Coordinates of C-alpha atoms and ligand atoms in Angstrom, one line a residue:
Chain A
M983 CA 28.3 11.0 -21.0
T984 CA 30.5 13.1 -23.3
S985 CA 28.9 11.4 -26.3
A986 CA 26.1 13.9 -26.2
L987 CA 28.6 16.6 -27.2
D988 CA 29.8 14.7 -30.3
I989 CA 26.4 13.8 -31.6
S990 CA 24.7 17.1 -31.1
R991 CA 26.2 18.3 -34.4
T992 CA 23.5 16.5 -36.2
S993 CA 20.7 18.7 -35.1
P994 CA 17.3 17.6 -36.4
A995 CA 15.4 19.9 -38.8
H996 CA 12.0 21.1 -38.0
P997 CA 9.6 19.3 -40.3
Q998 CA 7.2 22.2 -40.8
R999 CA 9.7 24.9 -41.2
G1000 CA 11.9 23.5 -44.0
G1001 CA 14.9 22.8 -41.8
T1002 CA 15.3 26.1 -40.1
R1003 CA 17.2 25.4 -37.0
K1004 CA 17.0 28.5 -35.0
A1005 CA 13.8 29.7 -33.4
R1006 CA 15.1 33.1 -32.6
D1007 CA 11.9 34.8 -33.8
R1008 CA 9.8 32.9 -31.3
G1009 CA 9.8 32.5 -27.5
H1010 CA 9.1 36.0 -26.4
I1011 CA 7.9 36.0 -22.8
Q1012 CA 6.2 39.0 -21.1
I1013 CA 5.4 38.8 -17.4
R1014 CA 3.6 42.0 -16.4
D1015 CA 2.8 42.7 -12.7
V1016 CA 2.1 39.0 -12.1
S1017 CA 1.1 37.8 -8.6
V1018 CA 0.3 34.2 -7.7
E1019 CA -1.6 33.6 -4.5
F1020 CA -2.5 30.3 -2.8
E1021 CA -5.2 29.8 -0.2
R1022 CA -3.9 28.1 2.9
N1023 CA -6.1 27.5 6.0
G1024 CA -8.4 30.2 4.8
D1025 CA -5.6 32.8 4.3
W1026 CA -4.4 33.9 0.9
M1027 CA -0.6 33.7 0.7
A1028 CA 1.4 35.3 -2.1
A1029 CA 4.0 32.9 -3.6
V1030 CA 4.9 35.4 -6.3
K1031 CA 4.3 39.1 -5.8
R1032 CA 4.0 41.6 -8.7
A1033 CA 6.7 40.2 -10.9
N1034 CA 7.7 42.0 -14.0
L1035 CA 10.0 40.3 -16.5
E1036 CA 10.5 40.4 -20.2
I1037 CA 12.5 37.7 -21.9
K1038 CA 13.7 38.2 -25.5
P1039 CA 13.3 35.3 -28.0
G1040 CA 16.3 33.0 -27.7
E1041 CA 17.5 34.3 -24.4
F1042 CA 18.8 31.9 -21.7
V1043 CA 17.5 33.2 -18.4
C1044 CA 18.1 31.7 -15.0
L1045 CA 15.7 32.2 -12.1
L1046 CA 17.7 32.2 -8.9
G1047 CA 16.6 32.4 -5.3
P1048 CA 16.3 30.6 -2.0
S1049 CA 14.1 27.6 -1.4
G1050 CA 10.4 28.4 -1.2
C1051 CA 10.7 31.8 -2.8
G1052 CA 8.3 31.0 -5.6
K1053 CA 10.6 30.1 -8.5
S1054 CA 8.7 27.0 -9.4
T1055 CA 5.4 28.9 -9.0
L1056 CA 6.5 31.5 -11.5
L1057 CA 7.8 28.9 -13.9
N1058 CA 4.6 26.9 -13.5
T1059 CA 2.6 30.0 -14.3
V1060 CA 4.5 30.4 -17.6
A1061 CA 3.9 26.7 -18.3
G1062 CA 0.2 27.1 -17.7
F1063 CA -0.1 24.7 -14.7
V1064 CA -0.8 27.5 -12.3
N1065 CA -2.9 30.6 -13.0
A1066 CA -1.8 34.1 -12.1
T1067 CA -4.2 35.9 -9.7
R1068 CA -3.1 39.3 -10.9
G1069 CA -1.4 40.7 -13.9
E1070 CA -0.8 39.5 -17.4
L1071 CA 1.4 36.8 -18.9
L1072 CA 2.1 36.6 -22.6
V1073 CA 4.1 34.1 -24.7
D1074 CA 4.6 35.4 -28.2
G1075 CA 1.8 37.8 -27.6
Q1076 CA -0.7 35.2 -26.6
P1077 CA -2.0 35.1 -23.0
V1078 CA -1.1 31.9 -21.3
T1079 CA -4.2 30.0 -20.1
A1080 CA -3.2 26.4 -20.2
P1081 CA -0.1 24.1 -20.8
G1082 CA 0.8 23.7 -24.4
P1083 CA 3.4 22.1 -26.6
D1084 CA 4.9 25.5 -27.5
R1085 CA 6.3 25.5 -23.9
G1086 CA 8.3 22.4 -23.2
M1087 CA 8.9 21.5 -19.6
V1088 CA 11.7 19.6 -18.0
F1089 CA 11.1 18.7 -14.4
Q1090 CA 13.5 18.0 -11.6
Q1091 CA 13.1 14.2 -11.7
H1092 CA 10.7 11.3 -12.0
S1093 CA 8.7 12.8 -14.8
L1094 CA 9.2 10.2 -17.5
F1095 CA 6.3 7.8 -18.2
P1096 CA 7.7 4.7 -16.5
W1097 CA 5.5 2.3 -18.6
K1098 CA 6.8 3.7 -21.9
T1099 CA 10.2 2.9 -23.3
V1100 CA 12.7 5.8 -23.7
R1101 CA 11.8 6.0 -27.4
D1102 CA 8.1 6.1 -26.8
N1103 CA 8.6 8.8 -24.1
V1104 CA 10.3 11.0 -26.6
A1105 CA 7.8 10.2 -29.4
F1106 CA 4.9 11.1 -27.2
G1107 CA 4.8 14.8 -28.0
P1108 CA 5.0 14.4 -31.8
L1109 CA 2.3 11.7 -31.6
M1110 CA 0.1 14.0 -29.6
A1111 CA 0.7 16.7 -32.3
G1112 CA -0.9 14.3 -34.8
M1113 CA 2.3 12.9 -36.3
G1114 CA 2.2 9.3 -37.7
R1115 CA 3.7 6.6 -35.6
T1116 CA 6.7 5.8 -37.8
E1117 CA 7.5 9.4 -38.3
A1118 CA 7.2 10.1 -34.6
L1119 CA 9.5 7.2 -33.8
S1120 CA 12.1 8.3 -36.3
L1121 CA 12.0 11.8 -34.9
A1122 CA 12.5 10.3 -31.4
R1123 CA 15.5 8.4 -32.7
T1124 CA 17.0 11.7 -33.9
F1125 CA 16.4 13.4 -30.6
L1126 CA 17.8 10.5 -28.6
S1127 CA 21.0 10.6 -30.6
L1128 CA 21.1 14.4 -29.9
V1129 CA 21.3 13.6 -26.2
G1130 CA 23.6 10.6 -26.7
L1131 CA 21.1 7.9 -25.7
S1132 CA 20.5 6.0 -29.0
A1133 CA 21.7 2.8 -27.4
H1134 CA 19.0 3.0 -24.7
A1135 CA 16.0 3.7 -26.9
S1136 CA 14.2 0.5 -26.0
A1137 CA 15.0 0.6 -22.3
Y1138 CA 12.4 1.5 -19.7
P1139 CA 13.2 4.7 -17.7
A1140 CA 13.7 3.0 -14.4
T1141 CA 16.7 1.2 -15.8
L1142 CA 18.5 4.4 -16.5
S1143 CA 20.7 6.6 -14.2
G1144 CA 19.3 9.9 -13.0
G1145 CA 21.4 11.8 -15.5
M1146 CA 20.3 9.7 -18.4
Q1147 CA 16.7 10.1 -17.3
Q1148 CA 17.1 13.9 -17.4
R1149 CA 18.6 13.7 -20.9
V1150 CA 15.5 11.8 -22.0
G1151 CA 13.4 14.4 -20.4
I1152 CA 15.2 17.1 -22.4
A1153 CA 14.9 15.2 -25.6
R1154 CA 11.2 14.6 -24.9
A1155 CA 10.6 18.3 -24.4
L1156 CA 12.6 19.3 -27.4
A1157 CA 10.9 16.8 -29.7
N1158 CA 7.9 19.2 -29.9
Y1159 CA 10.2 22.1 -31.1
P1160 CA 9.0 24.3 -28.3
S1161 CA 9.7 28.0 -28.6
V1162 CA 10.3 28.1 -24.9
L1163 CA 12.0 25.5 -22.8
L1164 CA 11.1 25.7 -19.1
M1165 CA 13.4 23.8 -16.7
D1166 CA 12.8 23.4 -13.0
E1167 CA 16.1 22.5 -11.3
P1168 CA 16.6 19.8 -14.0
F1169 CA 20.0 18.9 -12.7
G1170 CA 19.3 19.4 -9.0
A1171 CA 19.3 15.7 -8.2
L1172 CA 22.5 14.9 -10.0
D1173 CA 26.0 14.6 -8.7
A1174 CA 28.5 17.4 -9.3
Q1175 CA 30.3 15.7 -12.2
T1176 CA 27.3 14.6 -14.1
R1177 CA 25.8 18.0 -13.5
I1178 CA 28.6 19.9 -15.2
M1179 CA 28.5 17.6 -18.2
M1180 CA 24.8 18.1 -18.4
Q1181 CA 25.2 21.8 -18.3
E1182 CA 27.7 21.8 -21.1
S1183 CA 25.6 19.6 -23.3
L1184 CA 22.5 21.7 -22.6
L1185 CA 24.4 24.8 -23.8
E1186 CA 25.4 22.9 -27.0
I1187 CA 21.8 21.8 -27.7
W1188 CA 20.5 25.3 -26.9
S1189 CA 23.0 26.9 -29.3
E1190 CA 21.6 24.6 -32.0
F1191 CA 18.0 25.3 -31.3
G1192 CA 18.2 28.8 -30.2
N1193 CA 14.9 28.6 -28.2
T1194 CA 14.2 30.7 -25.2
V1195 CA 15.2 28.9 -21.9
L1196 CA 13.8 29.8 -18.5
F1197 CA 15.9 27.8 -16.0
V1198 CA 15.2 27.6 -12.3
T1199 CA 18.1 26.9 -9.9
H1200 CA 19.4 27.8 -6.5
D1201 CA 23.0 27.2 -7.5
I1202 CA 24.8 30.4 -8.3
D1203 CA 27.6 28.6 -10.3
E1204 CA 25.0 27.0 -12.5
A1205 CA 23.2 30.2 -13.1
V1206 CA 26.4 32.1 -14.0
F1207 CA 27.7 29.3 -16.2
L1208 CA 24.5 28.9 -18.2
S1209 CA 22.7 32.1 -18.6
D1210 CA 22.6 35.4 -20.5
R1211 CA 20.7 36.9 -17.6
I1212 CA 20.1 36.0 -14.0
V1213 CA 16.9 37.0 -12.4
I1214 CA 17.0 36.9 -8.6
M1215 CA 14.0 36.4 -6.4
S1216 CA 13.7 37.2 -2.7
A1217 CA 12.4 34.9 0.0
S1218 CA 8.6 34.8 0.2
P1219 CA 6.6 36.6 -0.9
G1220 CA 8.7 36.0 -4.0
R1221 CA 9.6 39.3 -5.7
I1222 CA 12.1 39.9 -8.4
I1223 CA 14.9 41.8 -6.7
A1224 CA 17.7 41.9 -9.3
D1225 CA 18.3 41.3 -12.9
I1226 CA 22.0 40.7 -13.9
Q1227 CA 23.4 40.5 -17.4
V1228 CA 26.0 37.7 -17.8
S1229 CA 28.2 38.7 -20.7
L1230 CA 30.8 35.9 -20.5
P1231 CA 31.7 34.7 -24.0
R1232 CA 30.2 31.7 -25.6
P1233 CA 30.6 28.8 -26.2
R1234 CA 31.3 28.1 -22.6
T1235 CA 33.0 25.0 -21.3
Q1236 CA 34.0 23.6 -17.9
D1237 CA 37.3 25.6 -18.0
L1238 CA 35.2 28.8 -17.6
L1239 CA 34.3 27.7 -14.0
T1240 CA 37.9 28.5 -12.8
S1241 CA 38.5 31.6 -14.9
P1242 CA 38.9 35.0 -13.1
D1243 CA 36.0 36.5 -15.1
F1244 CA 33.7 33.8 -13.9
I1245 CA 34.8 34.1 -10.3
E1246 CA 34.5 37.9 -10.5
L1247 CA 31.0 37.7 -11.9
K1248 CA 30.0 35.2 -9.3
R1249 CA 31.2 37.6 -6.5
E1250 CA 29.2 40.4 -8.0
C1251 CA 26.2 38.2 -8.0
L1252 CA 26.7 37.2 -4.4
D1253 CA 27.2 40.8 -3.3
L1254 CA 24.1 41.8 -5.2
I1255 CA 22.0 39.0 -3.7
R1256 CA 23.2 40.0 -0.2
R1257 CA 22.5 43.7 -0.7
E1258 CA 19.1 43.1 -2.3
T1259 CA 18.1 40.5 0.3
L1260 CA 19.0 42.9 3.1
R1261 CA 17.1 45.7 1.5
A1262 CA 14.1 43.5 1.0
F1263 CA 14.2 42.5 4.7
E1264 CA 14.4 46.2 5.7
Q1265 CA 11.5 47.0 3.5
Q1266 CA 9.4 44.3 5.1
N1267 CA 10.4 45.2 8.6
S1268 CA 9.6 48.8 8.2
G1269 CA 6.0 48.0 7.6
G1270 CA 6.3 47.8 3.8
R1271 CA 4.2 44.6 3.6
Chain B
M426 CA 20.1 -5.6 -6.0
S427 CA 21.4 -8.8 -4.5
L428 CA 22.3 -10.0 -8.0
E429 CA 24.7 -7.1 -8.6
K430 CA 26.2 -7.4 -5.2
S431 CA 27.3 -11.0 -5.4
E432 CA 28.6 -10.6 -8.9
I433 CA 30.9 -7.7 -8.1
G434 CA 31.7 -9.4 -4.7
S435 CA 34.3 -11.8 -3.5
P436 CA 35.3 -13.8 -6.6
V437 CA 37.0 -10.7 -8.1
I438 CA 38.6 -9.4 -4.9
D439 CA 39.8 -12.8 -3.6
P440 CA 43.1 -13.5 -5.3
V441 CA 43.9 -17.1 -5.9
D442 CA 47.3 -16.8 -4.3
T443 CA 46.2 -15.7 -0.8
P444 CA 47.6 -17.6 2.2
A445 CA 46.1 -21.0 2.7
T446 CA 44.2 -20.1 5.8
D447 CA 42.4 -17.2 4.1
T448 CA 41.4 -19.3 1.1
A449 CA 40.1 -22.0 3.3
V450 CA 37.7 -19.6 5.0
A451 CA 36.8 -17.0 2.3
G452 CA 37.5 -19.0 -0.9
P453 CA 34.7 -21.4 -1.1
A454 CA 32.0 -19.1 0.2
P455 CA 31.3 -17.1 -3.0
V456 CA 31.3 -20.4 -5.0
K457 CA 28.6 -21.7 -2.7
R458 CA 26.6 -18.6 -2.9
R459 CA 26.6 -18.7 -6.6
A460 CA 25.7 -22.4 -6.9
R461 CA 22.8 -21.8 -4.5
R462 CA 21.3 -19.0 -6.6
L463 CA 19.3 -21.0 -9.1
P464 CA 17.8 -23.6 -6.7
E465 CA 16.7 -20.8 -4.4
A466 CA 13.5 -20.3 -6.4
V467 CA 12.9 -24.0 -6.6
N468 CA 13.6 -24.3 -2.9
R469 CA 10.7 -22.0 -2.1
Y470 CA 8.3 -24.2 -4.1
L471 CA 9.8 -27.3 -2.3
V472 CA 9.0 -25.6 1.0
R473 CA 5.5 -24.9 -0.1
A474 CA 4.9 -28.4 -1.3
T475 CA 6.3 -29.8 1.9
A476 CA 3.9 -27.6 3.9
L477 CA 1.0 -29.0 2.0
I478 CA 2.2 -32.6 2.4
V479 CA 2.7 -32.1 6.1
A480 CA -0.9 -30.9 6.4
I481 CA -2.2 -33.9 4.6
L482 CA -0.2 -36.2 6.9
I483 CA -1.6 -34.5 10.0
W484 CA -5.1 -34.7 8.5
H485 CA -4.5 -38.5 7.9
W486 CA -3.2 -39.0 11.4
A487 CA -6.0 -37.0 13.0
S488 CA -8.8 -38.8 11.2
T489 CA -7.4 -42.4 11.5
S490 CA -6.5 -42.0 15.2
G491 CA -9.9 -40.4 16.0
F492 CA -8.4 -37.2 17.4
N493 CA -10.9 -35.4 19.6
L494 CA -9.7 -32.5 21.6
F495 CA -12.0 -29.5 21.3
I496 CA -11.7 -30.1 17.5
N497 CA -13.3 -33.4 16.6
F498 CA -11.8 -35.4 13.8
E499 CA -13.7 -38.7 14.6
N500 CA -16.2 -38.4 11.7
V501 CA -13.9 -36.5 9.3
P502 CA -13.0 -38.7 6.3
G503 CA -9.2 -39.1 6.0
P504 CA -7.2 -38.1 2.9
L505 CA -7.2 -41.7 1.6
V506 CA -11.0 -42.0 1.7
V507 CA -11.4 -38.6 0.0
W508 CA -8.8 -39.7 -2.6
N509 CA -10.8 -42.9 -3.4
A510 CA -14.0 -40.9 -3.7
L511 CA -12.3 -38.5 -6.0
M512 CA -11.1 -41.4 -8.2
Q513 CA -14.8 -42.4 -8.5
E514 CA -15.9 -38.9 -9.3
I515 CA -13.4 -38.1 -12.1
V516 CA -14.7 -41.0 -14.2
S517 CA -18.3 -39.7 -14.0
K518 CA -19.4 -37.3 -16.6
T519 CA -21.6 -35.2 -14.3
F520 CA -18.6 -34.2 -12.2
Y521 CA -17.3 -32.3 -15.3
V522 CA -20.7 -30.9 -16.0
H523 CA -20.6 -29.4 -12.5
I524 CA -17.2 -27.9 -13.1
L525 CA -18.1 -26.6 -16.6
Y526 CA -21.3 -24.9 -15.2
S527 CA -19.3 -23.2 -12.5
L528 CA -16.6 -22.1 -14.9
Q529 CA -19.1 -20.6 -17.2
R530 CA -20.8 -18.7 -14.5
I531 CA -17.5 -17.4 -13.2
G532 CA -16.6 -16.4 -16.8
I533 CA -19.7 -14.3 -17.4
A534 CA -19.9 -12.8 -14.0
Y535 CA -16.2 -11.9 -13.9
L536 CA -16.2 -10.4 -17.4
I537 CA -19.1 -8.0 -16.5
A538 CA -17.5 -7.2 -13.2
V539 CA -14.2 -6.3 -14.9
V540 CA -15.7 -4.0 -17.5
L541 CA -18.1 -2.3 -15.1
G542 CA -15.6 -2.3 -12.2
V543 CA -12.8 -0.7 -14.1
A544 CA -15.2 1.8 -15.7
L545 CA -16.7 2.8 -12.4
G546 CA -13.3 3.0 -10.8
V547 CA -11.9 5.3 -13.4
L548 CA -14.9 7.5 -13.3
M549 CA -14.7 7.7 -9.5
G550 CA -11.0 8.3 -9.5
R551 CA -11.0 11.0 -12.0
W552 CA -14.2 12.8 -11.3
R553 CA -15.1 13.9 -7.8
L554 CA -18.8 14.2 -8.4
A555 CA -18.9 10.6 -9.6
E556 CA -17.0 9.5 -6.6
D557 CA -19.4 11.3 -4.3
I558 CA -22.4 9.8 -6.0
I559 CA -21.2 6.2 -6.2
A560 CA -18.9 5.8 -3.2
P561 CA -21.8 5.6 -0.6
Y562 CA -23.3 2.7 -2.5
I563 CA -20.0 0.9 -2.7
E564 CA -19.3 1.4 1.0
L565 CA -22.8 0.3 2.0
L566 CA -23.1 -2.7 -0.2
R567 CA -19.5 -4.0 0.1
P568 CA -19.8 -5.6 3.6
I569 CA -22.9 -7.5 2.7
P570 CA -21.9 -11.2 2.3
A571 CA -22.9 -13.1 -0.9
V572 CA -25.3 -15.4 1.0
A573 CA -27.3 -12.4 2.2
W574 CA -28.0 -11.4 -1.4
I575 CA -29.6 -14.7 -2.3
P576 CA -33.3 -13.9 -1.5
L577 CA -33.1 -10.5 -3.3
A578 CA -31.3 -12.0 -6.2
I579 CA -34.0 -14.6 -6.6
L580 CA -36.7 -11.9 -6.4
M581 CA -35.1 -9.5 -8.8
M582 CA -33.4 -11.6 -11.4
P583 CA -35.4 -13.3 -14.2
S584 CA -33.9 -16.7 -13.9
E585 CA -32.1 -18.9 -11.4
E586 CA -29.0 -18.8 -13.6
S587 CA -29.0 -15.1 -13.7
S588 CA -29.3 -14.8 -10.0
I589 CA -26.3 -17.0 -9.5
I590 CA -24.3 -14.9 -11.9
F591 CA -25.5 -11.7 -10.2
I592 CA -24.3 -12.9 -6.8
T593 CA -21.0 -13.9 -8.3
F594 CA -20.6 -10.6 -10.2
L595 CA -21.2 -8.6 -7.0
G596 CA -18.5 -10.5 -5.2
A597 CA -15.9 -9.7 -8.0
L598 CA -17.1 -6.1 -8.5
F599 CA -16.1 -4.4 -5.2
P600 CA -12.5 -5.3 -5.0
I601 CA -12.0 -4.3 -8.7
V602 CA -13.7 -0.9 -8.2
I603 CA -11.9 -0.1 -5.0
N604 CA -8.5 -1.0 -6.4
T605 CA -9.1 0.9 -9.6
V606 CA -10.1 4.0 -7.7
H607 CA -7.0 3.7 -5.6
G608 CA -4.7 3.2 -8.6
V609 CA -6.3 6.1 -10.5
E610 CA -6.1 8.5 -7.6
Q611 CA -2.4 7.8 -7.2
T612 CA -1.5 9.1 -10.6
P613 CA 1.5 11.3 -10.1
K614 CA 0.7 15.0 -10.7
V615 CA 4.0 15.5 -12.4
L616 CA 3.2 12.9 -15.1
V617 CA -0.2 14.6 -15.9
R618 CA 1.6 17.9 -16.1
A619 CA 4.3 16.5 -18.3
A620 CA 1.6 15.0 -20.6
R621 CA -0.3 18.2 -20.8
S622 CA 2.7 20.3 -21.7
L623 CA 3.5 17.8 -24.4
G624 CA 0.1 18.5 -25.9
A625 CA -2.0 15.6 -24.6
S626 CA -5.8 15.9 -24.5
N627 CA -7.8 14.6 -21.6
A628 CA -8.6 11.4 -23.4
A629 CA -4.9 10.9 -24.2
I630 CA -4.0 11.5 -20.6
L631 CA -6.5 8.8 -19.5
R632 CA -5.1 6.4 -22.0
H633 CA -1.4 7.1 -21.7
V634 CA -0.9 8.2 -18.1
V635 CA -3.8 7.4 -15.8
L636 CA -4.7 3.9 -16.9
P637 CA -1.1 2.5 -17.3
G638 CA -0.2 4.1 -13.9
A639 CA -3.2 2.5 -12.2
L640 CA -2.6 -0.9 -13.8
P641 CA -0.6 -2.5 -11.0
S642 CA -3.4 -1.6 -8.6
I643 CA -6.1 -2.7 -11.1
V644 CA -4.3 -6.1 -11.6
A645 CA -4.2 -6.6 -7.8
G646 CA -8.0 -5.9 -7.8
L647 CA -8.6 -8.3 -10.6
A648 CA -6.8 -11.1 -8.8
I649 CA -8.6 -10.4 -5.5
G650 CA -11.9 -10.1 -7.4
M651 CA -11.4 -13.6 -9.0
G652 CA -10.9 -15.1 -5.5
V653 CA -14.0 -13.4 -4.2
A654 CA -16.0 -14.4 -7.3
W655 CA -15.4 -18.1 -6.5
F656 CA -16.2 -17.5 -2.9
S657 CA -19.6 -15.9 -3.9
L658 CA -20.3 -18.4 -6.6
L659 CA -20.5 -21.1 -3.9
A660 CA -23.2 -19.2 -2.1
G661 CA -25.2 -18.7 -5.2
E662 CA -25.0 -22.3 -6.3
I663 CA -25.9 -23.7 -2.9
I664 CA -29.4 -22.3 -2.9
S665 CA -30.3 -22.3 -6.5
G666 CA -29.2 -24.2 -9.5
Q667 CA -28.9 -27.9 -10.2
Y668 CA -25.4 -28.0 -11.5
G669 CA -22.2 -26.4 -10.4
I670 CA -19.5 -27.3 -8.0
G671 CA -21.2 -25.4 -5.2
Y672 CA -24.4 -27.4 -5.8
F673 CA -22.3 -30.5 -5.8
T674 CA -20.9 -29.7 -2.4
W675 CA -24.3 -28.7 -1.0
S676 CA -26.1 -31.8 -2.2
A677 CA -23.4 -34.0 -0.7
Y678 CA -24.0 -32.3 2.6
T679 CA -27.8 -32.9 2.5
L680 CA -27.1 -36.5 1.5
I681 CA -24.4 -36.8 4.3
E682 CA -21.6 -37.8 1.9
Y683 CA -18.7 -36.3 3.7
P684 CA -15.9 -37.3 1.3
K685 CA -17.8 -35.5 -1.5
I686 CA -18.1 -32.4 0.6
I687 CA -14.4 -32.3 0.9
I688 CA -13.9 -32.9 -2.8
G689 CA -16.2 -30.0 -3.5
M690 CA -14.3 -27.8 -1.1
L691 CA -11.0 -28.7 -2.6
M692 CA -12.2 -28.2 -6.1
I693 CA -13.4 -24.7 -5.3
G694 CA -10.1 -23.9 -3.7
G695 CA -8.1 -25.4 -6.5
L696 CA -10.1 -23.8 -9.4
G697 CA -10.1 -20.5 -7.6
T698 CA -6.4 -20.5 -7.2
L699 CA -5.9 -21.6 -10.8
C700 CA -8.1 -18.8 -12.2
T701 CA -6.4 -16.2 -10.0
L702 CA -3.0 -17.4 -11.3
M703 CA -4.2 -17.3 -14.9
I704 CA -5.4 -13.6 -14.4
K705 CA -2.0 -12.7 -12.9
M706 CA -0.1 -14.4 -15.8
A707 CA -2.3 -12.8 -18.4
C708 CA -1.6 -9.3 -16.9
R709 CA 2.1 -9.9 -16.5
P710 CA 3.2 -8.7 -19.9
L711 CA 1.4 -5.4 -19.3
L712 CA 3.5 -4.8 -16.2
R713 CA 6.9 -5.6 -17.7
W714 CA 8.1 -2.1 -17.2
Q715 CA 7.6 -2.6 -13.4
A716 CA 9.6 -5.8 -13.2
Q717 CA 12.5 -4.2 -15.1
G718 CA 12.6 -1.2 -12.8
K719 CA 12.9 -3.3 -9.7
N720 CA 15.9 -5.2 -11.0
A721 CA 17.8 -2.0 -11.8
Ligands
ATP918 N1 -0.3 24.5 -4.9 C1 0.1 25.2 -3.8 N2 -0.8 25.5 -2.8 C2 -0.4 26.2 -1.7 N3 0.8 26.7 -1.6 C3 1.7 26.5 -2.6 C4 1.4 25.8 -3.7 N4 2.5 25.7 -4.5 C5 3.5 26.4 -3.9 N5 3.0 26.9 -2.7 C6 3.8 27.8 -1.8 O1 4.3 28.8 -2.5 C7 5.6 29.1 -2.0 C8 6.6 29.0 -3.2 O2 6.8 27.7 -3.6 P1 7.7 27.3 -4.8 O3 7.5 25.8 -5.0 O4 7.4 28.1 -6.0 O5 9.1 27.6 -4.3 P2 10.6 27.4 -5.0 O6 11.2 28.7 -5.0 O7 10.4 26.6 -6.2 O8 11.3 26.5 -3.9 P3 12.3 25.3 -4.1 O9 13.6 25.9 -4.4 O10 12.3 24.6 -2.7 O11 11.8 24.4 -5.2 C9 5.9 28.1 -0.9 O12 5.7 28.7 0.3 C10 4.9 27.0 -1.2 O13 4.6 26.4 0.1
MG919 MG1 10.9 24.6 -6.8

């Protein structure tokens, strides 16, 4: 598990950009007045309601909220899987209309192609981008070593543990050098120990790539540990009710989890969530629907 | 699963120097369990072979003793009689001509059924309009037995040979189409999304996600289709044709040669099983990823 941290020093260079590691100039997300509604039994139900959010290039933002509040829906809208029914959504100035390789996606689980080896899973994106097979495979090798899985390159996904599968998922998404990395509870199915290690190694990788990360979770610890900013959503219809800056120093390690600063910030978050949730409830009850 | 369990199990935990009573009870058990592992697969084949032999013995007893209780065995030739007739057949050249004709018809009909069946299945599974157009035909035609097609096949097809192949083809087609549709429709949404966000085109999604995902189901359809093809071939060959194992069986019936009827039946059963097995074996390398997953 820890091997990911040692190997991540050898960050691969972007082939087209002459070895520039950081993507700090790309990955600007603008969500303006976005609503997403679904039809259910003839009724239209809002999963996301009039969300406004601007994410700077290279920012690590966590989307936090109770189950069913519309976090995945908002993320899927940025990914292009779901269309907004209102408002405007731009990534690097371009309206999002469909999924694309500029926005890499890491799913909660079971998203690797079971019939492809780990290496072929990671090489898939570069191949789709028109890269030659040998080149794509060598790129896959580089990214697998980045996540510490070189030894499992020719294994099939089903033979790997959940944590290893998620690391392959991260390597696969990164192999396209996306300007935005979208992650939907990527560590939600892992045990606590593995989870912390995965969080640490994600931060390591992110510091190398510098891409924008939009990370969905309902774990406050995870959100505080990882992010520059925490965006909190209320229960349905999902609205953005708070936006908290997390100015804990980086690089962050496991030790941070027990530091007074961390605990203080976590308390602030909890208080804010409670306050905002209560206010949202009151608004709804007083006919503010 | 069971493999891991027994390997981690007792041998490691059981120390050699436990009291005599304990070792006597617990000691030998894991050794036995290990020793039995390899023969287990062989064991199952032994059971299967035994089951067949028992059936032959019962058949022998019933036909020699003239068993007649609701089911009448009095005029059924026994296994020895059939065996002797078979020995006579396998030295005659025409017997092999029959088999070759049948194999050729199966080959052609099956090939067309696979290509058309998988293509139709993918089309129906991926495209709702195609499904709505084609599905009624499939549903309506599927229950019609091969024998019922014979008159129409003779009317429509240009030659006797092609009507036999047509009937055989129809038999193989439906299971292949239905299983392909089923497999294609079960493509996990998350994998399609993953592929799209990695930049895959619709064609690439079909090739890298939909088809491989549907393959286990398609292979099942191919195996069933092969069985049904033999089944239908018999019907086609009974009415028309002058060669083929079905014709062989039918002409034996009209000539009242009971041992030859049974030879014909057994040949169809045997060849059908063999062909199905070959299809499964041929597809196995494509499904290696599945076998590995199950062991993990
Ligand atoms: N395709 C869809 N059709 C209809 N309703 C949907 C669809 N997708 C999501 N919803 C509804 O939208 C709401 C928000 O769902 P979403 O999956 O975004 O929640 P979430 O915050 O990700 O929850 P969780 O933490 O459980 O993953 C839910 O009420 C859900 O039932
Ligand atoms: Mg979700």
